[in-house]
Amino acid sequence: MTADSPKPRGECPGASACGDSPFVREETAMHDHRRLGRELELFDTDPLIGAGLPYWLPDGAALRHTLEEYIRTAERRAGYRHVYSPVLGKRELYEISGHWSHYSDDMFPPMELGGEQVVLRPSLCPHHAVIYRSRSHSYRELPLRMAELGGMYRSELSGVLGGLTRVRAIQLNDAHIFCTLDQVAQEAQAALDMIRRAYEALGIRPARFRLSLPGPGGKYVAAPEMWQRSTALLTGVLERSGLPYESAGGEAAFYGPKIDVQVADPAGRESTLSTVQVDFHQPERFDLHYIGADGAKHRPVMVHRSIVGSVERAVAHLIEQHGGAFPAWLSPTQVVILPVSDAELPNAEALERRCTALGLRAEVSGRERGSLGARVREARLIPYQAVIGAAEAAGDHVALRLRDGRRLDPRPAGNALARIGALVAAHSTALWEEEAGERP
């Protein structure tokens, strides 16, 4: 299956039912990101580094970097300012935020440093609250949108670790919006719109939207009025957006409800990829405020949102969704250049340099890697195969083969690269767009 021509998977009533289907079991095995990630040389693990601590190989690093830059650019265009914060914090920081009392089972033990206890952070929000508090703010600055692609750590049990979906070191696409109560709904809706656009560019779709609410037990902040207000705000956002959603008790964050965007793997197993949350708790705990139009101090609301969640889980889902045939803009190698004979190798190398100058990721696959047919098969997941024979070399042309099987007439190399570059720059999931009067 490719991003351009998805293979039908059939209806799936649930994970258990799907698991009984031979077709789905085969699909699941084919698209298991742990197997594909290693075969495609995207990531791997080693017991010497540790369980739940994957490392990224060059192609995986290219994919990850491209995804991260897409997110950063989208956030900048939406008015976010990026920050960096340390992955360590004093235990006191998490006592104030509430993580220590409600979430310490999932945190790594404290380390003693110079008479203080510090911990690897399980979340970025306390750091962002402190950054907000470090300066005074006027109502004119709100909404203040703060974003970070930052590391955090979860003390996951060995039995639940697997590939990229459950890891101990997480790179999170996180952001916090500090705003007035009247701005919450608009900011939450804008976050949902960013999620929708990202999913379109990534070629994925949500399985469902979930309103995650508190459930029985003591893991939630005891503030009934706060929960009612934040739940009403998110419910209103979902209702006005027209998105179908389901409520789920026991799935909320300890400090507030959230909208979870669920995605499903080939077997129908769901996981949360993106979230939007409303938080009245931490602004109070950290005594955050802004100066209103009346000159008095007012408490902001904190909206948490993540467009693709953890980079690790997002890449795992992309591998399984596309079977390694990623959208061209995201593909580790976007163009493979295939000289028919050694005589065309200088032309192929020159074309590779032109691709690099245009920001395209390209490589030359020469005759040392086999016949032309063998090289075409080897490059089956690469979006564009640029074949250069004697005729193409003489006229500075290329004959393009697209990953979906289409073969295009030979065309000037500059035209081909410009067309590919435009689709990549637009984060399009289309491999080619025909121009008026053009033959495929």
Coordinates of C-alpha atoms in Angstrom, one line a residue:
M1 CA 0.0 0.0 0.0
T2 CA 1.2 3.5 -0.8
A3 CA 0.1 7.0 0.2
D4 CA -1.1 7.5 -3.3
S5 CA -3.3 4.4 -3.8
P6 CA -4.4 3.1 -0.5
K7 CA -5.2 -0.6 -0.3
P8 CA -8.7 -1.3 1.1
R9 CA -8.6 -2.8 4.5
G10 CA -12.3 -3.6 5.0
E11 CA -14.5 -2.9 7.9
C12 CA -13.1 -3.5 11.4
P13 CA -15.5 -3.6 14.3
G14 CA -12.8 -3.6 16.9
A15 CA -9.3 -4.8 17.8
S16 CA -10.4 -8.3 19.0
A17 CA -12.6 -9.0 16.0
C18 CA -9.9 -7.7 13.6
G19 CA -7.4 -9.9 15.3
D20 CA -9.4 -12.9 14.3
S21 CA -9.2 -12.0 10.6
P22 CA -6.4 -13.6 8.6
F23 CA -6.4 -10.7 6.2
V24 CA -6.0 -8.2 9.0
R25 CA -3.3 -10.3 10.7
E26 CA -1.4 -10.3 7.4
E27 CA -1.9 -6.6 7.0
T28 CA -0.8 -5.9 10.5
A29 CA 2.4 -8.0 10.1
M30 CA 3.2 -6.2 6.8
H31 CA 2.8 -2.8 8.3
D32 CA 4.2 -3.4 11.8
H33 CA 6.3 -0.3 12.3
R34 CA 8.9 -2.3 14.4
R35 CA 9.6 -4.6 11.4
L36 CA 9.4 -1.9 8.7
G37 CA 11.3 0.6 10.7
R38 CA 14.3 -1.8 10.9
E39 CA 13.9 -3.0 7.3
L40 CA 13.8 0.6 6.0
E41 CA 16.7 1.5 8.3
L42 CA 14.8 4.3 10.1
F43 CA 15.4 3.4 13.7
D44 CA 16.7 0.5 15.9
T45 CA 17.3 -0.4 19.5
D46 CA 20.2 -1.9 21.4
P47 CA 20.1 -3.5 24.9
L48 CA 23.3 -1.6 25.8
I49 CA 21.4 1.7 25.3
G50 CA 18.3 0.3 27.1
A51 CA 14.7 -0.8 26.6
G52 CA 12.3 1.9 25.4
L53 CA 15.2 4.1 24.1
P54 CA 15.4 3.8 20.3
Y55 CA 18.0 5.5 18.3
W56 CA 17.4 7.1 14.9
L57 CA 19.3 6.1 11.7
P58 CA 20.1 8.7 9.0
D59 CA 16.8 8.0 7.0
G60 CA 14.7 8.1 10.1
A61 CA 16.5 11.2 11.3
A62 CA 15.6 12.9 7.9
L63 CA 12.0 11.9 8.3
R64 CA 11.8 13.1 11.9
H65 CA 13.6 16.4 11.1
T66 CA 11.2 17.1 8.2
L67 CA 8.2 16.4 10.4
E68 CA 9.5 18.6 13.2
E69 CA 10.2 21.4 10.8
Y70 CA 6.7 21.2 9.3
I71 CA 5.3 21.5 12.8
R72 CA 7.6 24.4 13.8
T73 CA 6.7 26.3 10.6
A74 CA 3.0 25.7 11.0
E75 CA 3.2 27.0 14.6
R76 CA 5.2 30.1 13.7
R77 CA 2.6 30.9 11.0
A78 CA -0.2 30.5 13.6
G79 CA 1.5 33.0 16.0
Y80 CA 3.4 30.7 18.3
R81 CA 6.7 31.7 19.8
H82 CA 9.2 28.8 20.4
V83 CA 11.1 28.3 23.6
Y84 CA 13.6 25.7 25.0
S85 CA 13.4 24.4 28.6
P86 CA 15.5 21.9 30.5
V87 CA 14.6 18.2 30.7
L88 CA 15.3 18.3 34.5
G89 CA 13.4 20.1 37.2
K90 CA 13.4 20.3 40.9
R91 CA 11.0 18.0 42.7
E92 CA 9.3 21.1 44.1
L93 CA 8.4 22.2 40.6
Y94 CA 6.3 19.1 40.2
E95 CA 4.9 19.3 43.7
I96 CA 3.5 22.7 42.8
S97 CA 2.1 21.6 39.4
G98 CA 0.4 18.5 41.0
H99 CA 2.4 15.9 39.0
W100 CA 4.2 14.6 42.0
S101 CA 1.0 13.8 43.9
H102 CA -1.0 12.6 40.9
Y103 CA 1.5 11.3 38.5
S104 CA 4.7 10.2 40.4
D105 CA 4.2 6.5 39.6
D106 CA 5.0 7.4 35.9
M107 CA 8.0 9.5 36.8
F108 CA 11.6 8.5 37.2
P109 CA 13.0 8.6 40.8
P110 CA 14.5 11.8 42.0
M111 CA 18.3 12.3 41.8
E112 CA 20.2 14.0 44.6
L113 CA 22.3 17.0 43.4
G114 CA 23.9 19.4 45.7
G115 CA 21.4 18.9 48.5
E116 CA 18.4 19.2 46.1
Q117 CA 16.2 16.6 44.5
V118 CA 15.8 16.9 40.7
V119 CA 13.8 14.7 38.4
L120 CA 13.5 14.0 34.7
R121 CA 10.4 15.9 33.6
P122 CA 7.3 13.9 32.6
S123 CA 5.7 16.9 31.1
L124 CA 6.6 20.4 29.7
C125 CA 3.7 22.4 31.1
P126 CA 5.2 23.3 34.5
H127 CA 8.3 24.7 32.7
H128 CA 6.1 26.8 30.4
A129 CA 4.1 28.0 33.4
V130 CA 7.3 29.2 35.0
I131 CA 8.5 30.9 31.8
Y132 CA 5.2 32.7 31.6
R133 CA 5.5 33.8 35.2
S134 CA 9.0 35.1 34.7
R135 CA 7.7 38.3 33.0
S136 CA 4.7 40.5 33.6
H137 CA 1.9 40.4 31.0
S138 CA -0.8 42.7 29.8
Y139 CA -4.2 41.6 28.4
R140 CA -3.0 43.1 25.1
E141 CA -0.4 40.3 24.8
L142 CA -3.0 37.6 25.1
P143 CA -3.4 35.0 23.7
L144 CA 0.3 34.2 24.3
R145 CA 1.1 31.1 22.4
M146 CA 4.2 29.2 23.6
A147 CA 5.5 26.1 21.8
E148 CA 8.4 23.7 22.2
L149 CA 9.5 20.4 20.6
G150 CA 11.0 19.1 23.8
G151 CA 12.1 16.0 25.6
M152 CA 10.3 14.4 28.4
Y153 CA 10.6 11.0 30.2
R154 CA 8.2 8.4 31.4
S155 CA 9.0 5.5 33.7
E156 CA 7.2 2.9 31.5
L157 CA 7.3 -0.7 32.6
S158 CA 9.3 -3.0 30.4
G159 CA 6.3 -5.2 29.5
V160 CA 4.5 -2.3 27.7
L161 CA 7.5 -1.0 25.8
G162 CA 7.4 -1.5 22.0
G163 CA 9.1 0.1 19.0
L164 CA 8.2 3.8 18.9
T165 CA 4.7 3.7 20.3
R166 CA 5.7 3.2 24.0
V167 CA 9.1 4.6 24.9
R168 CA 10.8 6.1 27.9
A169 CA 12.4 9.1 26.2
I170 CA 9.8 11.1 24.3
Q171 CA 10.1 14.1 22.0
L172 CA 6.9 16.0 22.4
N173 CA 5.3 18.5 20.1
D174 CA 3.8 20.6 22.9
A175 CA 2.3 24.1 23.2
H176 CA 0.6 26.1 25.9
I177 CA -1.7 29.1 25.2
F178 CA -2.2 31.6 28.0
C179 CA -5.4 33.4 27.3
T180 CA -8.5 35.0 28.8
L181 CA -11.6 32.9 29.5
D182 CA -13.3 34.6 26.5
Q183 CA -10.5 33.4 24.2
V184 CA -10.4 29.7 25.2
A185 CA -13.0 28.5 22.7
Q186 CA -11.4 30.3 19.7
E187 CA -7.9 29.0 20.6
A188 CA -9.1 25.4 21.1
Q189 CA -10.9 25.6 17.7
A190 CA -7.8 26.9 16.0
A191 CA -5.8 24.0 17.5
L192 CA -8.3 21.5 16.0
D193 CA -7.9 23.3 12.6
M194 CA -4.1 22.9 12.8
I195 CA -4.6 19.2 13.6
R196 CA -6.9 18.8 10.6
R197 CA -4.4 20.5 8.2
A198 CA -1.5 18.4 9.6
Y199 CA -3.4 15.2 9.1
E200 CA -4.2 16.2 5.5
A201 CA -0.5 16.9 4.8
L202 CA 0.6 13.6 6.5
G203 CA -2.0 11.5 4.6
I204 CA -3.6 10.2 7.8
R205 CA -7.1 10.5 9.2
P206 CA -8.5 10.3 12.7
A207 CA -10.4 7.2 13.8
R208 CA -12.6 9.3 16.1
F209 CA -12.6 12.3 18.4
R210 CA -12.9 11.6 22.1
L211 CA -13.9 14.0 25.0
S212 CA -11.8 12.5 27.8
L213 CA -13.3 13.1 31.2
P214 CA -12.4 12.1 34.7
G215 CA -13.5 8.7 36.2
P216 CA -13.5 7.0 39.5
G217 CA -10.4 7.1 41.6
G218 CA -8.2 9.7 43.2
K219 CA -5.8 10.6 40.4
Y220 CA -7.7 13.8 39.6
V221 CA -7.5 17.3 41.1
A222 CA -10.5 17.7 43.5
A223 CA -12.1 20.8 42.1
P224 CA -15.6 20.1 40.8
E225 CA -16.4 23.6 39.6
M226 CA -13.2 23.8 37.7
W227 CA -14.0 20.5 35.9
Q228 CA -17.5 21.6 35.1
R229 CA -16.2 24.9 33.5
S230 CA -13.5 23.2 31.5
T231 CA -15.7 20.4 30.3
A232 CA -18.4 22.8 29.2
L233 CA -15.8 24.8 27.2
L234 CA -14.5 21.8 25.3
T235 CA -18.0 20.3 24.8
G236 CA -19.0 23.6 23.2
V237 CA -16.0 23.6 20.9
L238 CA -16.8 20.1 19.7
E239 CA -20.5 20.9 19.2
R240 CA -19.8 24.1 17.2
S241 CA -17.2 22.3 15.1
G242 CA -19.7 19.7 14.0
L243 CA -17.2 16.9 14.7
P244 CA -18.7 13.6 15.9
Y245 CA -17.3 12.6 19.2
E246 CA -17.6 10.2 22.1
S247 CA -17.2 10.9 25.8
A248 CA -14.9 8.6 27.7
G249 CA -14.6 8.6 31.5
G250 CA -11.2 7.9 33.1
E251 CA -9.2 9.3 30.2
A252 CA -8.7 12.9 31.3
A253 CA -5.5 14.5 32.4
F254 CA -5.3 14.8 36.2
Y255 CA -5.8 18.6 35.9
G256 CA -8.5 18.8 33.3
P257 CA -10.5 17.3 30.5
K258 CA -9.2 17.0 26.9
I259 CA -10.1 16.4 23.3
D260 CA -8.2 13.4 22.2
V261 CA -7.8 12.7 18.5
Q262 CA -7.6 8.9 18.1
V263 CA -5.9 7.1 15.3
A264 CA -6.0 3.4 14.5
D265 CA -3.5 0.9 13.3
P266 CA -4.3 -1.8 10.6
A267 CA -5.7 -4.1 13.3
G268 CA -8.0 -1.4 14.6
R269 CA -6.1 -0.7 17.8
E270 CA -6.5 2.9 18.8
S271 CA -4.0 5.3 20.3
T272 CA -4.1 9.0 21.0
L273 CA -2.0 11.2 18.7
S274 CA -3.2 14.8 19.2
T275 CA -4.8 16.6 22.1
V276 CA -6.4 19.8 23.1
Q277 CA -6.8 20.5 26.9
V278 CA -8.2 23.2 29.1
D279 CA -6.4 23.8 32.4
F280 CA -7.6 26.1 35.2
H281 CA -5.5 24.2 37.7
Q282 CA -1.9 25.1 36.9
P283 CA -2.4 28.8 36.4
E284 CA -3.8 28.9 40.0
R285 CA -1.0 26.7 41.4
F286 CA 1.7 28.8 39.9
D287 CA -0.1 32.1 40.6
L288 CA -0.1 33.2 37.0
H289 CA -1.8 36.5 36.1
Y290 CA -2.0 39.3 33.6
I291 CA -2.9 42.9 34.0
G292 CA -6.4 43.6 32.6
A293 CA -7.8 46.7 31.0
D294 CA -9.0 47.7 34.5
G295 CA -5.4 47.7 35.8
A296 CA -6.1 44.7 38.1
K297 CA -4.6 41.3 38.1
H298 CA -6.5 38.5 36.4
R299 CA -5.9 34.8 36.2
P300 CA -5.3 33.4 32.6
V301 CA -6.5 30.1 31.4
M302 CA -3.9 27.6 30.1
V303 CA -4.8 25.7 26.9
H304 CA -2.6 22.7 26.2
R305 CA -2.4 21.4 22.7
S306 CA -0.3 19.0 20.7
I307 CA -0.6 18.8 16.9
V308 CA 1.1 15.4 16.4
G309 CA 1.8 14.4 20.0
S310 CA 5.0 12.6 20.5
V311 CA 7.3 12.4 17.5
E312 CA 8.0 8.8 18.2
R313 CA 4.3 7.7 18.1
A314 CA 3.6 9.9 15.1
V315 CA 6.3 8.3 13.1
A316 CA 5.2 4.8 14.2
H317 CA 1.7 5.6 12.9
L318 CA 3.0 7.1 9.6
I319 CA 5.1 4.0 9.0
E320 CA 2.1 1.7 9.6
Q321 CA -0.3 4.0 7.7
H322 CA 1.8 4.3 4.6
G323 CA 3.8 1.0 4.7
G324 CA 7.0 3.1 4.2
A325 CA 5.7 4.9 1.1
F326 CA 5.5 8.3 2.8
P327 CA 4.1 11.5 1.2
A328 CA 6.9 12.8 -1.1
W329 CA 7.6 15.9 1.1
L330 CA 8.2 13.5 4.1
S331 CA 10.1 10.7 2.3
P332 CA 13.7 10.3 3.5
T333 CA 14.7 10.0 -0.2
Q334 CA 12.5 11.9 -2.5
V335 CA 14.2 11.3 -5.9
V336 CA 16.3 8.3 -6.9
I337 CA 18.4 8.9 -10.1
L338 CA 18.9 5.9 -12.3
P339 CA 21.6 6.2 -15.0
V340 CA 20.9 3.4 -17.6
S341 CA 24.7 2.9 -18.1
D342 CA 28.0 4.1 -16.7
A343 CA 28.1 6.7 -19.6
E344 CA 25.2 8.6 -17.9
L345 CA 26.7 8.6 -14.4
P346 CA 28.2 12.1 -14.7
N347 CA 24.7 13.4 -15.7
A348 CA 23.1 11.6 -12.8
E349 CA 25.6 13.0 -10.3
A350 CA 25.0 16.5 -11.7
L351 CA 21.3 16.0 -11.3
E352 CA 21.7 14.9 -7.7
R353 CA 23.6 18.2 -7.0
R354 CA 20.8 20.2 -8.6
C355 CA 18.3 18.3 -6.4
T356 CA 20.3 19.1 -3.3
A357 CA 20.6 22.8 -4.2
L358 CA 16.8 22.9 -4.5
G359 CA 16.3 21.3 -1.1
L360 CA 15.3 17.9 -2.4
R361 CA 16.7 14.7 -0.9
A362 CA 18.1 12.6 -3.8
E363 CA 20.6 9.8 -4.4
V364 CA 22.1 8.1 -7.4
S365 CA 21.6 4.4 -7.9
G366 CA 24.1 3.2 -10.4
R367 CA 24.8 0.0 -12.3
E368 CA 26.8 -1.4 -9.4
R369 CA 23.5 -2.0 -7.7
G370 CA 22.2 -4.2 -10.5
S371 CA 20.2 -4.0 -13.7
L372 CA 17.8 -1.1 -14.3
G373 CA 14.8 -3.3 -13.5
A374 CA 16.4 -4.4 -10.2
R375 CA 17.1 -0.8 -9.2
V376 CA 13.6 0.2 -10.1
R377 CA 12.2 -2.5 -7.8
E378 CA 14.7 -1.6 -5.0
A379 CA 13.5 2.0 -5.1
R380 CA 9.7 1.1 -5.2
L381 CA 9.0 3.2 -2.1
I382 CA 10.7 6.3 -3.3
P383 CA 8.3 8.8 -4.8
Y384 CA 10.2 9.7 -7.9
Q385 CA 12.6 7.7 -10.1
A386 CA 14.5 9.8 -12.6
V387 CA 15.8 7.6 -15.4
I388 CA 18.6 9.0 -17.6
G389 CA 19.5 7.2 -20.8
A390 CA 21.7 8.3 -23.7
A391 CA 18.9 10.4 -25.2
E392 CA 18.0 12.1 -21.9
A393 CA 21.6 12.8 -21.1
A394 CA 22.1 14.5 -24.5
G395 CA 19.2 16.8 -24.0
D396 CA 19.4 17.4 -20.2
H397 CA 16.1 15.5 -19.9
V398 CA 14.8 12.9 -17.4
A399 CA 12.2 10.2 -17.8
L400 CA 10.2 10.1 -14.6
R401 CA 8.6 7.0 -13.1
L402 CA 6.2 7.7 -10.2
R403 CA 5.9 5.4 -7.3
D404 CA 2.3 4.6 -8.2
G405 CA 3.4 3.1 -11.5
R406 CA 2.9 6.0 -13.8
R407 CA 5.6 6.8 -16.4
L408 CA 5.9 10.3 -17.7
D409 CA 7.2 11.4 -21.1
P410 CA 10.9 12.6 -21.0
R411 CA 11.0 16.3 -20.0
P412 CA 13.6 18.9 -19.3
A413 CA 15.3 18.1 -16.0
G414 CA 14.7 21.7 -14.7
N415 CA 11.0 21.4 -15.4
A416 CA 10.7 18.0 -13.6
L417 CA 12.6 19.2 -10.5
A418 CA 10.6 22.5 -10.4
R419 CA 7.3 20.5 -10.5
I420 CA 8.5 18.1 -7.8
G421 CA 9.8 20.9 -5.7
A422 CA 6.4 22.7 -5.8
L423 CA 4.5 19.7 -4.6
V424 CA 7.0 19.1 -1.8
A425 CA 6.9 22.7 -0.7
A426 CA 3.1 22.6 -0.6
H427 CA 3.2 19.4 1.6
S428 CA 1.0 17.8 -1.0
T429 CA 0.1 14.1 -0.8
A430 CA -0.3 14.0 -4.6
L431 CA 2.7 12.7 -6.6
W432 CA 2.0 14.7 -9.8
E433 CA -0.4 17.3 -11.0
E434 CA -1.1 17.4 -14.7
E435 CA -0.9 20.7 -16.5
A436 CA -3.5 21.7 -19.1
G437 CA -2.9 19.7 -22.3
E438 CA -0.2 17.5 -20.8
R439 CA -0.1 13.8 -21.4
P440 CA 0.6 11.5 -18.5

